[in-house]
Coordinates of C-alpha atoms and ligand atoms in Angstrom, one line a residue:
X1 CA -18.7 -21.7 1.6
X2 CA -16.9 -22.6 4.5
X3 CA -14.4 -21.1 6.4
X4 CA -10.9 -21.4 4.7
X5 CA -12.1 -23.2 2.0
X6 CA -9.9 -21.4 -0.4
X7 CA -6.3 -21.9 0.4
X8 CA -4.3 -18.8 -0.7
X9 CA -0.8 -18.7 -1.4
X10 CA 0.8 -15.3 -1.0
X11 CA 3.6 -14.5 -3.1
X12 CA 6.3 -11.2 -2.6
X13 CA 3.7 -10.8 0.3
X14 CA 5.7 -7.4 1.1
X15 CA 3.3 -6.3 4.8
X16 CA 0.5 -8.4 3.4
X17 CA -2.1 -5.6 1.9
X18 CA -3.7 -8.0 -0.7
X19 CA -3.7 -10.9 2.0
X20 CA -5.7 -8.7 4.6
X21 CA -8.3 -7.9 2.0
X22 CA -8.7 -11.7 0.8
X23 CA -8.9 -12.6 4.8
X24 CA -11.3 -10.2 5.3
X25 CA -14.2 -11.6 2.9
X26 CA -17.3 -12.8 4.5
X27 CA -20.0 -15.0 2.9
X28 CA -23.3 -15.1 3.4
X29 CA -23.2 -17.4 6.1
X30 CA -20.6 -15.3 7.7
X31 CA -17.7 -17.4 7.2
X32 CA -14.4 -16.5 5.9
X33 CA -13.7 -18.4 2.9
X34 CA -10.3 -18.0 2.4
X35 CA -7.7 -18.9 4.4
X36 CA -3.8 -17.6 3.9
X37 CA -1.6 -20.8 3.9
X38 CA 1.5 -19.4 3.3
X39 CA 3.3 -15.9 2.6
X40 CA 6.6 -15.4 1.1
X41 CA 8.8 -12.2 2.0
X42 CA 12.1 -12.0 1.9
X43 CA 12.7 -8.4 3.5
X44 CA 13.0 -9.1 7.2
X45 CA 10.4 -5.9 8.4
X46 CA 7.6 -6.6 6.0
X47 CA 7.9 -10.2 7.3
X48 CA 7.6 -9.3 11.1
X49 CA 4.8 -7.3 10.1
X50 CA 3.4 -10.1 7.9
X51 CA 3.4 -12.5 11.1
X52 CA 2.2 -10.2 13.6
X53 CA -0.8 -9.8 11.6
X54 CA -1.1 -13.6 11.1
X55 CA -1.1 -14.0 14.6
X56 CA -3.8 -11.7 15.5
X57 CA -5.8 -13.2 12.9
X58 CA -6.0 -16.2 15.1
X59 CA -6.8 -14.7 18.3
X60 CA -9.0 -11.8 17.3
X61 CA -12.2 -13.7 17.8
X62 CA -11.4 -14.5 21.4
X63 CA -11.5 -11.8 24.5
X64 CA -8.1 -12.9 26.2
X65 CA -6.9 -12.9 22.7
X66 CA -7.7 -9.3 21.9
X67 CA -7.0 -8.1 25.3
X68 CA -3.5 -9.3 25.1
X69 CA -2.5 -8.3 21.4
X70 CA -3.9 -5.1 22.6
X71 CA -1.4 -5.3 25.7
X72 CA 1.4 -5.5 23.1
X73 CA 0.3 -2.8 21.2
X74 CA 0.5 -0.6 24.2
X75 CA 3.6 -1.7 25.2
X76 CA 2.7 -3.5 27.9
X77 CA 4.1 -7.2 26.7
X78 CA 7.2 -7.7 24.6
X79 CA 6.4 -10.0 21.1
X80 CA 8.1 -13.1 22.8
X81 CA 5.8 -12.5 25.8
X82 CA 2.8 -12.4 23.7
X83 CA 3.4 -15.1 21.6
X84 CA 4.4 -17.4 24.7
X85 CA 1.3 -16.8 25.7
X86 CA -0.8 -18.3 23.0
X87 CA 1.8 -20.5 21.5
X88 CA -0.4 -22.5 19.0
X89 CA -1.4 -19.6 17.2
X90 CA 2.0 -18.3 17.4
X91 CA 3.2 -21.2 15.9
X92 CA 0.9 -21.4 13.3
X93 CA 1.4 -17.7 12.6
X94 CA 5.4 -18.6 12.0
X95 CA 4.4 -21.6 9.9
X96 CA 2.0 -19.3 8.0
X97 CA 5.0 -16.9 7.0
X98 CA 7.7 -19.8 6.6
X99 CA 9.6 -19.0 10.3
X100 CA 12.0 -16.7 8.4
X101 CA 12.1 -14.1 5.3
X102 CA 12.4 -16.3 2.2
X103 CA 13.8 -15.0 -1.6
X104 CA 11.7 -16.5 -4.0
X105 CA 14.7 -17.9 -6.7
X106 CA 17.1 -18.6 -3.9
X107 CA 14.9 -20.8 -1.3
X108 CA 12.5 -22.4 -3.4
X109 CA 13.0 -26.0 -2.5
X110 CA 11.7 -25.0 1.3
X111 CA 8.4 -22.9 -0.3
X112 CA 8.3 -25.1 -3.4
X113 CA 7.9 -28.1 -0.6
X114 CA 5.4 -26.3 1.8
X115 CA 3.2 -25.0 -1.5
X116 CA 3.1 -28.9 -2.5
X117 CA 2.2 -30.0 1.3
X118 CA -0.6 -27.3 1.6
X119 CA -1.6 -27.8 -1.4
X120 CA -2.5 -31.7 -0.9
X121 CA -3.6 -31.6 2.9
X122 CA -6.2 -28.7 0.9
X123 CA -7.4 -31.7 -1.3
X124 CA -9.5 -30.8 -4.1
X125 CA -10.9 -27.5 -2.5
X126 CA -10.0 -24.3 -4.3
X127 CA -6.3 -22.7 -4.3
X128 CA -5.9 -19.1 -5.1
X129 CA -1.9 -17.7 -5.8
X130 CA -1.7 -14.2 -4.9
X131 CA 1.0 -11.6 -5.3
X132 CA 2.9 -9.5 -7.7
X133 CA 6.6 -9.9 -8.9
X134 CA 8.6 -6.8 -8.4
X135 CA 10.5 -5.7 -11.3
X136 CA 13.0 -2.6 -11.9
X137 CA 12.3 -2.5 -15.3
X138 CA 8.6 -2.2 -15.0
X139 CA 8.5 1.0 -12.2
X140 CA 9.9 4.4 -13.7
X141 CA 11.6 4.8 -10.7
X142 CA 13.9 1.5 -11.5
X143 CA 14.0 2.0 -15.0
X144 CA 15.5 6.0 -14.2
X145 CA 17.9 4.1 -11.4
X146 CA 18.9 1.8 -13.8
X147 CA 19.5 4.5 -16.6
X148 CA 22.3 5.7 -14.5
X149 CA 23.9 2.7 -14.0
X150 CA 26.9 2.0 -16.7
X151 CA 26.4 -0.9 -19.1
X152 CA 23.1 -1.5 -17.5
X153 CA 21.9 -4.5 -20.1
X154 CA 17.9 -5.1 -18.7
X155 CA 17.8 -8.5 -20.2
X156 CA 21.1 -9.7 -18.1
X157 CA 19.2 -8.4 -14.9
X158 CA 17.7 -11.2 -12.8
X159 CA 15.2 -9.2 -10.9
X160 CA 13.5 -8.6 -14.5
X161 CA 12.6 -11.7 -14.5
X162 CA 11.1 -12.6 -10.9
X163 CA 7.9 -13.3 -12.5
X164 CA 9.6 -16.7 -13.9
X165 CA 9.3 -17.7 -9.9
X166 CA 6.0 -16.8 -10.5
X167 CA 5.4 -18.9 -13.3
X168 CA 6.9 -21.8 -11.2
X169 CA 4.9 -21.3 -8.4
X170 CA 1.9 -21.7 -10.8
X171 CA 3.2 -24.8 -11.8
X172 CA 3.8 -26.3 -8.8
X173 CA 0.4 -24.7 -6.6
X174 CA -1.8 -25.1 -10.0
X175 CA -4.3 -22.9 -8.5
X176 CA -8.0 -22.1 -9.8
X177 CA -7.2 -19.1 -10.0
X178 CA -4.3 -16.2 -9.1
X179 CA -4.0 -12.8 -8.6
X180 CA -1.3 -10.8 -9.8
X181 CA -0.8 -7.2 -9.4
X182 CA 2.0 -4.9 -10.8
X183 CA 2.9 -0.9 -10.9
X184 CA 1.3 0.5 -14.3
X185 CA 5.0 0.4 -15.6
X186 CA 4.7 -3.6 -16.9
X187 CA 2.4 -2.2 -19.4
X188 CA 5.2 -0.2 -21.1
X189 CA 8.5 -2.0 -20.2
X190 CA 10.7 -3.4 -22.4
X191 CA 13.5 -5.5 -22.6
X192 CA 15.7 -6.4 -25.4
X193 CA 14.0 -3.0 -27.7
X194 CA 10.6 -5.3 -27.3
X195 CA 7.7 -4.5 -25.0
X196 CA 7.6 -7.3 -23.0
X197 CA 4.3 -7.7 -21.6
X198 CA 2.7 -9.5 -24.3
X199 CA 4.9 -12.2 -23.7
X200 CA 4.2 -12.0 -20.0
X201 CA 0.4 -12.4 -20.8
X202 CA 1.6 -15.3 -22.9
X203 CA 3.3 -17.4 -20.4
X204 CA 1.1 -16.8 -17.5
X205 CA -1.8 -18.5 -19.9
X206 CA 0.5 -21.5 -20.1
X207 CA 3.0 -21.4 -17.7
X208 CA 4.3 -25.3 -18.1
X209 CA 5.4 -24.1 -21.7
X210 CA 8.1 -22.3 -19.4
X211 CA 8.9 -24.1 -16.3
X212 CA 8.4 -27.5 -18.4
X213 CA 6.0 -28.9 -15.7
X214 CA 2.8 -30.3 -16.7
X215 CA 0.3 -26.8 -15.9
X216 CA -3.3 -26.1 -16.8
X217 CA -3.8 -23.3 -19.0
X218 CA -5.3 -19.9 -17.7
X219 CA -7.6 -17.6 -19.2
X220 CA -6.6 -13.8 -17.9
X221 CA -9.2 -11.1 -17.1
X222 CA -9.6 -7.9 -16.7
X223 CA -11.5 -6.8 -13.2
X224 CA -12.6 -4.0 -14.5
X225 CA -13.9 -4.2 -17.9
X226 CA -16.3 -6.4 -18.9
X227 CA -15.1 -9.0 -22.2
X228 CA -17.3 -10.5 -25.2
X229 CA -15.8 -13.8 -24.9
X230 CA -15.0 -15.5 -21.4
X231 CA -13.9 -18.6 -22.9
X232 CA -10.9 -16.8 -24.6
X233 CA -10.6 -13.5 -22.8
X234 CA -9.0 -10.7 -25.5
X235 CA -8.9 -7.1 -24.5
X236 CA -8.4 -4.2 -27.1
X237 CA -6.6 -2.2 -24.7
X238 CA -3.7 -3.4 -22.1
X239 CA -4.7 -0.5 -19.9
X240 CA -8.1 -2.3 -19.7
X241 CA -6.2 -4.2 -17.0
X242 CA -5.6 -0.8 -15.1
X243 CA -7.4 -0.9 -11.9
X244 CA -7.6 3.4 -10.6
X245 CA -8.4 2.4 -6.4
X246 CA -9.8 6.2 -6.7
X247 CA -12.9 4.5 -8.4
X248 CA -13.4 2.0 -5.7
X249 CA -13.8 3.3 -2.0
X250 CA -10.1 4.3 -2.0
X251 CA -9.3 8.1 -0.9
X252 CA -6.2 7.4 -2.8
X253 CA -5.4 7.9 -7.1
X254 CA -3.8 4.3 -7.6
X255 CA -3.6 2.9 -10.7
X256 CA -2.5 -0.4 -10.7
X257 CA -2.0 -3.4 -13.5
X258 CA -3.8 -6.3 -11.6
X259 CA -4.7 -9.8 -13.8
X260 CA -7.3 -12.1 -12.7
X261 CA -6.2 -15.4 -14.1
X262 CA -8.7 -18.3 -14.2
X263 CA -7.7 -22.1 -14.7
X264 CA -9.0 -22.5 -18.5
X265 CA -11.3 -25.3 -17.4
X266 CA -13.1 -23.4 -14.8
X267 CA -17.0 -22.2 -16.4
X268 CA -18.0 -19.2 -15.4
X269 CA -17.4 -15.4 -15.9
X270 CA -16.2 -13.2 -13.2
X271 CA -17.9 -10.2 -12.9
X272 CA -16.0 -6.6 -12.8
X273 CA -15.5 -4.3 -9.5
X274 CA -18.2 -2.1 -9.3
X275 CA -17.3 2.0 -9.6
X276 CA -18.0 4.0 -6.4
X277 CA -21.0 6.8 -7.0
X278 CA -18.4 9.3 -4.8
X279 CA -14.7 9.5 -4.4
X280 CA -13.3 9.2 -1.3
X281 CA -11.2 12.2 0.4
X282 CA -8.1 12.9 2.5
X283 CA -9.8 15.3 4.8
X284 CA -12.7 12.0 5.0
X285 CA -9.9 9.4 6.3
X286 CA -7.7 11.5 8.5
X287 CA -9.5 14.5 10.2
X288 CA -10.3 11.9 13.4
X289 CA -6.1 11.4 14.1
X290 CA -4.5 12.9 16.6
X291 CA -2.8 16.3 15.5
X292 CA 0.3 16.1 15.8
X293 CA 3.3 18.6 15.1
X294 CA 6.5 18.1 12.9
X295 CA 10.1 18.1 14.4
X296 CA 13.7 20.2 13.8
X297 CA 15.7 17.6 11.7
X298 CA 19.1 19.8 12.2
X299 CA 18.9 21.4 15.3
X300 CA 17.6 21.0 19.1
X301 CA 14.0 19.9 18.7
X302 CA 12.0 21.7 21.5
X303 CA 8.6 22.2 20.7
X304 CA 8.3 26.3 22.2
X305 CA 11.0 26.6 19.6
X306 CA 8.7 24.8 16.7
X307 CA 6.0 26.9 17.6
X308 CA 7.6 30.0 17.2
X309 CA 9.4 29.2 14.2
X310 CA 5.8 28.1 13.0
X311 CA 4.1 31.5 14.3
X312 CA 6.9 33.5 12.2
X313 CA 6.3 31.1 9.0
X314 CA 2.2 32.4 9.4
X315 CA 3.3 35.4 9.4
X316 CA 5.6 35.4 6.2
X317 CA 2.8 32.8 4.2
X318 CA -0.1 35.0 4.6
X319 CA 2.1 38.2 3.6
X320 CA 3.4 36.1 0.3
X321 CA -0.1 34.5 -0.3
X322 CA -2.0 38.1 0.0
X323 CA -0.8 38.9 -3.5
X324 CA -2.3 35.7 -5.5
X325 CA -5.3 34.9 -2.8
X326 CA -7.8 37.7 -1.3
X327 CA -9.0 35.2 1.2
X328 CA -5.2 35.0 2.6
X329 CA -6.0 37.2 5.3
X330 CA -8.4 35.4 6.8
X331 CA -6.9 32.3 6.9
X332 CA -5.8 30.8 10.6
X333 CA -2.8 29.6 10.3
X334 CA -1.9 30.5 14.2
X335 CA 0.1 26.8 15.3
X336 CA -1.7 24.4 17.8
X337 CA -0.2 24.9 21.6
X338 CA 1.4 21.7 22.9
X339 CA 1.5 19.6 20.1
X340 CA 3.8 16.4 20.5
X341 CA 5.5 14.2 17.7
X342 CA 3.3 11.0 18.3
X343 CA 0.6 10.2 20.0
X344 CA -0.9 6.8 21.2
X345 CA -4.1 8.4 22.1
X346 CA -7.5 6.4 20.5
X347 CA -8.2 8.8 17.5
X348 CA -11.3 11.2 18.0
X349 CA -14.6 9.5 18.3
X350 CA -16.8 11.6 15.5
X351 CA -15.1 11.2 12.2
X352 CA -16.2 12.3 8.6
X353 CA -15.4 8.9 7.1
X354 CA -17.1 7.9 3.9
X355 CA -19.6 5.3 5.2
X356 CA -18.4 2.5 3.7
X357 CA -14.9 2.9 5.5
X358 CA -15.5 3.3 9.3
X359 CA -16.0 0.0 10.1
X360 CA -13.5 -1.1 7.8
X361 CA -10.9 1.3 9.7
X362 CA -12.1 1.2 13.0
X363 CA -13.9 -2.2 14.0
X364 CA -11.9 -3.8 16.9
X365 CA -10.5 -0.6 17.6
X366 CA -7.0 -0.6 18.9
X367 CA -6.4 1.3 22.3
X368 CA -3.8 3.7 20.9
X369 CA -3.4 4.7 17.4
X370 CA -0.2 2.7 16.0
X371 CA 2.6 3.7 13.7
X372 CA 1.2 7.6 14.2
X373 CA 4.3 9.5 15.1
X374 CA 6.4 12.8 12.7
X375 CA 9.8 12.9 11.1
X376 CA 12.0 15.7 11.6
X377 CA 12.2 18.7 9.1
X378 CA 14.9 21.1 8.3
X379 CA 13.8 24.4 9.2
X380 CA 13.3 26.4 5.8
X381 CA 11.1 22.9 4.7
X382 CA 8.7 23.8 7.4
X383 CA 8.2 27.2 5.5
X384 CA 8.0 25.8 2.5
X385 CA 5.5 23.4 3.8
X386 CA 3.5 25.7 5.5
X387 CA 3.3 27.3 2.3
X388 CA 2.7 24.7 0.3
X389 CA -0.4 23.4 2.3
X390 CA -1.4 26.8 2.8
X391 CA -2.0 27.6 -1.0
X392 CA -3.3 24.1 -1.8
X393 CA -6.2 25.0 0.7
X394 CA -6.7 28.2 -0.8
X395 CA -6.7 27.0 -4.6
X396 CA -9.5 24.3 -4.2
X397 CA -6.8 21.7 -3.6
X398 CA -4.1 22.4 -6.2
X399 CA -0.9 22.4 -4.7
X400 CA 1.7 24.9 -6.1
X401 CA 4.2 23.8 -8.4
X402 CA 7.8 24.7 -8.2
X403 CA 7.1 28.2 -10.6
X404 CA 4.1 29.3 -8.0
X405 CA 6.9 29.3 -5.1
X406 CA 8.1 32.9 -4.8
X407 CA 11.8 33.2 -5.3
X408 CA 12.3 33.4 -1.4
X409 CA 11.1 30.1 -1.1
X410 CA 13.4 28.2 -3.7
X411 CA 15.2 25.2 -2.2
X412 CA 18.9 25.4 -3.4
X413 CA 18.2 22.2 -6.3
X414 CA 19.6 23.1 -9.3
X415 CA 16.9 22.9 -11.8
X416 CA 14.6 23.8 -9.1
X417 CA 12.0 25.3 -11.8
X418 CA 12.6 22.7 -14.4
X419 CA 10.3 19.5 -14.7
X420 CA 11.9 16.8 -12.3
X421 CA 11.2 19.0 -9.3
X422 CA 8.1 20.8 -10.8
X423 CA 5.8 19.2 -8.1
X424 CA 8.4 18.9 -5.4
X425 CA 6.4 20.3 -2.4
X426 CA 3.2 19.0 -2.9
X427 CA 0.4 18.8 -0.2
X428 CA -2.0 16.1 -0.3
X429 CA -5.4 18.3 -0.4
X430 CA -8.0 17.7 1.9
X431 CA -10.8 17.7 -1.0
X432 CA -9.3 15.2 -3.1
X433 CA -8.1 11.8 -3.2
X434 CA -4.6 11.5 -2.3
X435 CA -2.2 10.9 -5.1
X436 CA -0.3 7.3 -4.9
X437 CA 1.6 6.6 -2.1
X438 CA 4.6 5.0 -3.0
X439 CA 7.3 4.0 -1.2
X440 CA 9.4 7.1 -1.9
X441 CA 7.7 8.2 1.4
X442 CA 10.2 6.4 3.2
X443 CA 12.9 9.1 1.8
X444 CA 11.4 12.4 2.4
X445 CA 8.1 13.9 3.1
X446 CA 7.5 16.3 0.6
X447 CA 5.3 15.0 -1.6
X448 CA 3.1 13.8 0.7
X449 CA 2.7 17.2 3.0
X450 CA -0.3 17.1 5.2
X451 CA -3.3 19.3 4.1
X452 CA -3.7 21.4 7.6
X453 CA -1.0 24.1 7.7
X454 CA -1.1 24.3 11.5
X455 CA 0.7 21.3 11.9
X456 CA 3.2 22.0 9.0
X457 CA 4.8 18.5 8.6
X458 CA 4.6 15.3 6.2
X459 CA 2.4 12.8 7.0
X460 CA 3.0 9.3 9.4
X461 CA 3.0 6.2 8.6
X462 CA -0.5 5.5 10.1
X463 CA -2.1 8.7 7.6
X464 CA -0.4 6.7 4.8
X465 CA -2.1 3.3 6.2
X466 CA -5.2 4.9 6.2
X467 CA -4.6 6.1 2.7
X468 CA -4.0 2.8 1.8
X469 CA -7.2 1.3 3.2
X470 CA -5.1 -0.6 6.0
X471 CA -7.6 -1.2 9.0
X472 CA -6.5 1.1 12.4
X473 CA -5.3 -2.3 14.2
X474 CA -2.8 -3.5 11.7
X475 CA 0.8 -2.7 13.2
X476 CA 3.6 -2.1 10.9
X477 CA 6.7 -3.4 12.4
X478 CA 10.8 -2.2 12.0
X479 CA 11.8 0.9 12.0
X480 CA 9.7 4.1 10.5
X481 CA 11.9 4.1 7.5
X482 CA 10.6 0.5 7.2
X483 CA 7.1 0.9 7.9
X484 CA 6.5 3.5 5.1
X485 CA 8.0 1.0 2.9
X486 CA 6.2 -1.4 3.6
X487 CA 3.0 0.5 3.6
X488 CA 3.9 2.4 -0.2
X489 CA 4.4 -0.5 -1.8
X490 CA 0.8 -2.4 -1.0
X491 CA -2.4 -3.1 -2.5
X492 CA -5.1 -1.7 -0.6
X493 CA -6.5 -4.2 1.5
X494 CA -9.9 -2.7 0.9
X495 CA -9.7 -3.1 -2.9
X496 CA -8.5 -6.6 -2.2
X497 CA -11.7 -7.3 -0.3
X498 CA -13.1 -6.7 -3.7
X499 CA -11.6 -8.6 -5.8
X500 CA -11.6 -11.2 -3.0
X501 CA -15.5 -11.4 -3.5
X502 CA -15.2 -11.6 -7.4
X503 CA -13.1 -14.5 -7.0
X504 CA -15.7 -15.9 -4.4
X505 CA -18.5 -15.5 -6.9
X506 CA -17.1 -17.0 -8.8
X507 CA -15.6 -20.1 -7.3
X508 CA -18.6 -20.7 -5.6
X509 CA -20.8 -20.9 -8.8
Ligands
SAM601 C1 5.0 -4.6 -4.1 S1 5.4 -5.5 -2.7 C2 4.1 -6.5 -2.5 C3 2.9 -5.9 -1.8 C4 1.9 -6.9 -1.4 N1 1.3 -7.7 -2.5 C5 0.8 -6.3 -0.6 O1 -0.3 -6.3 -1.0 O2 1.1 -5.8 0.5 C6 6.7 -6.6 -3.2 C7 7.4 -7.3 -2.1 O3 8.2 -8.3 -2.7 C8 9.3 -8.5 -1.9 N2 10.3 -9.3 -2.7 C9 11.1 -8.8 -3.7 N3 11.8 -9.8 -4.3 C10 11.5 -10.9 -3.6 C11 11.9 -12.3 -3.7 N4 12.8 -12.6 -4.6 N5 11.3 -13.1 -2.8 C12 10.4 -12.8 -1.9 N6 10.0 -11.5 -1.8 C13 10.5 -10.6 -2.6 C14 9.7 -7.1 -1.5 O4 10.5 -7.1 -0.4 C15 8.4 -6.4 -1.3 O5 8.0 -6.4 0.0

């Protein structure tokens, strides 16, 4: 195939996780078959990030190019300058991601009219919709949020039904083939008493029986388990359409709902993503980063001060560990000298990545490691943290839950031992895959606590974007609130490029 033969249309593009991993499929001939034509974001970070990355997808491939998105990485030219510099790609980039953040419901006449113009300057090559609508009824987190909210009636809420745009975006793109990806939640969400993803699976196999616009039909798949009849694809289970990332290259437990849907007329089956012999770790993806050391949240951060509040925690965590672990007493939790908050160092040449990921991460290496930088902590969290990381090393990478705290220890929650707050310090082992990282990150640290003890803090944005499969050079724009975000709520790029080459297979048959 040739390059950009397959137009993709990127949908609730969020920083563009699915997109990087579609754009990052090569053929055999060593083209890149598909070729983002548009992404749609309404949240004004996400869609910096979105044409940042757009941009340097243009001049990656040539030397000045690199050199100078490189320059802006280290701070040594501003956005505008960078773009004024190459300003076809830049406009292209802005064209890419519509100039501005667009709502999908309230703009679509402008991305309803650039779909249609993209899709006939594409003629009859292949079109691919990507994207997943967001839905508060289908994350437990929404639904919970929601629960507290008086009178809350699910089927008068409009963002339960974002996947309507969806629908109209089918009808309008009429694309080979789409791609759409949603939290686990959709599987079990219900509105009006009735589970409604049944009727979800209905419409998106004729989506002009909705949006009353002439639509093929689609047949939807599962990526990861094989069916007995292609032409009319029927699965026993809806959890057949769980993806778990753990069991494809990511160092990272995310289970995602992700449907491949294929215009009924298209022959052919596509085949499933095929399981990973190992799983990938923590300790694999993030020993090579710069150590770095957590700040004061409530008081003067200096960092002699951190070290010898961190010195006195080593001290108490050994003493309180000695009575569950033998091998407490050996264990070296003396803090690193001199640590800062960020660094912009290159990360460590020798790494333990899994094979399979150092290229991914590292290929066109960025000259300082991006996004990389700590939050502050209140003081009696760095104890708990140091604690917390310091018994998940010495349990085989169990983290404590809120009963194996000692009493000392207790944060003041109210229902501190009870089952919402049960896993409320909980250190993401070095052994294991990472649990998911959602975008909760954004609000506090302490369920994503990094492994090593020494550094006592919660991880940064760029430990997150590895965890995610994000490559080292992809920059995260807006603030750090923003960035983790953005990051939480992705598809791994690398589990993209998967499914990326399943739909290559098999529009290429
Ligand atoms: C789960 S994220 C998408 C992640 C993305 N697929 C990826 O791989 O990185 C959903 C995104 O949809 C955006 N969004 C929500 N409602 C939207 C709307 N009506 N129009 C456009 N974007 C919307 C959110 O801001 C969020 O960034």
């Amino acid at each position: 195939m040739k390059t950009g033969t397959i137009l993709v249309i990127d949908l609730f593009a969020g920083p563009g996780g699915l997109g990087e991993g579609l754009s990052s499929v090569i053929d055999a001939s060593g083209s890149h078959p598909f070729k983002i034509g548009m992404s749609v974001e309404k949240e004004p970070s996400a869609h910096k990030t979105l044409t940042t990355r757009a941009f340097y997808r243009r001049i990656k491939d040539s030397k000045l190019g690199l050199a100078s998105y490189n320059d802006y990485l280290l701070g040594n030219l501003t956005r505008a300058q960078l773009f004024g510099l190459f300003p076809y790609e830049a406009e292209k980039a802005l064209q890419e991601t519509l100039y501005t953040p667009h709502s999908l419901g309230d703009d679509n006449s402008t991305i309803h009219k650039r779909i249609t113009e993209l899709v006939q300057n594409h003629g009859n090559k292949p079109k691919v919709v990507i994207g997943g609508p967001p839905c508060q009824a289908y994350s437990l987190a929404g639904r919970s949020r929601n629960a507290g909210i008086k009178d809350y009636q699910a089927e008068k809420d409009d963002r339960n039904f974002l996947y309507k745009e969806y629908l109209k975006v089918l009808s309008v793109a009429q694309p080979d083939v789409f791609i759409m990806e949603n939290v686990r939640g959709i599987l079990s969400a219900r509105i009006d008493g009735k589970i409604i993803f049944p009727r979800i699976l209905q419409d998106l196999r004729a989506p002009g029986r909705i949006t009353k616009i002439t639509t093929p039909k689609y047949k939807i798949f599962s990526l990861v388990v094989d069916v007995d009849n292609p032409e009319s694809p029927i699965y026993e289970d809806f959890t057949d359409y769980l993806i778990k990332s753990e069991n494809y290259g990511i160092p990272q437990a995310r289970h995602r709902v992700i449907l491949l849907g294929v215009r009924a007329d298209i022959q052919g089956t596509p085949s499933t993503l095929k399981p990973f012999k190992y799983q990938s770790t923590v300790e694999q993806v993030l020993a090579d980063l710069p150590k770095l050391r957590s700040g004061f949240s409530k008081r003067k951060d200096i960092t002699k001060d951190w070290e010898s509040t961190v010195s006195k925690n080593a001290t108490t965590v050994k003493r309180l560990l000695k009575k569950q672990f033998k091998q407490a007493k050996s264990l070296d939790l003396k803090p690193f000298k001199k640590l800062t908050r960020s660094a912009t160092q290159p990360v460590e040449q020798s790494c333990q990545m899994p094979e399979h990921l150092i290229e991914w991460y590292r290929g066109k290496e960025p000259p300082c490691v991006l996004n990389h930088e700590t939050r502050g902590h209140m003081e009696s969290d760095l104890l708990r943290y140091a604690y917390s990381a310091a018994y998940t090393q010495l349990n085989d990478g169990t983290p404590p839950k809120a009963r194996d705290f000692p009493d000392d220890l207790a944060p003041a929650h109210e229902n501190w031992k009870s089952g919402s707050h049960a896993d409320r310090f909980r250190t993401q082992a070095a052994n294991k895959c990472s649990t998911t990282v959602t975008s909760h990150i954004s609000k506090d640290g302490h369920y994503f606590i990094h492994y090593d003890p020494k550094q006592c803090r919660s991880l940064t944005v760029r430990e997150a974007a590895r965890l995610q499969t994000f490559p080292d050079n992809y920059l995260f724009e807006g603030n750090r609130t923003q960035q983790y975000v953005q990051v939480g709520n992705a598809v791994p790029p690398y589990l993209a490029q998967q499914i990326g080459k399943v739909v290559m297979e098999l529009l290429d048959q």
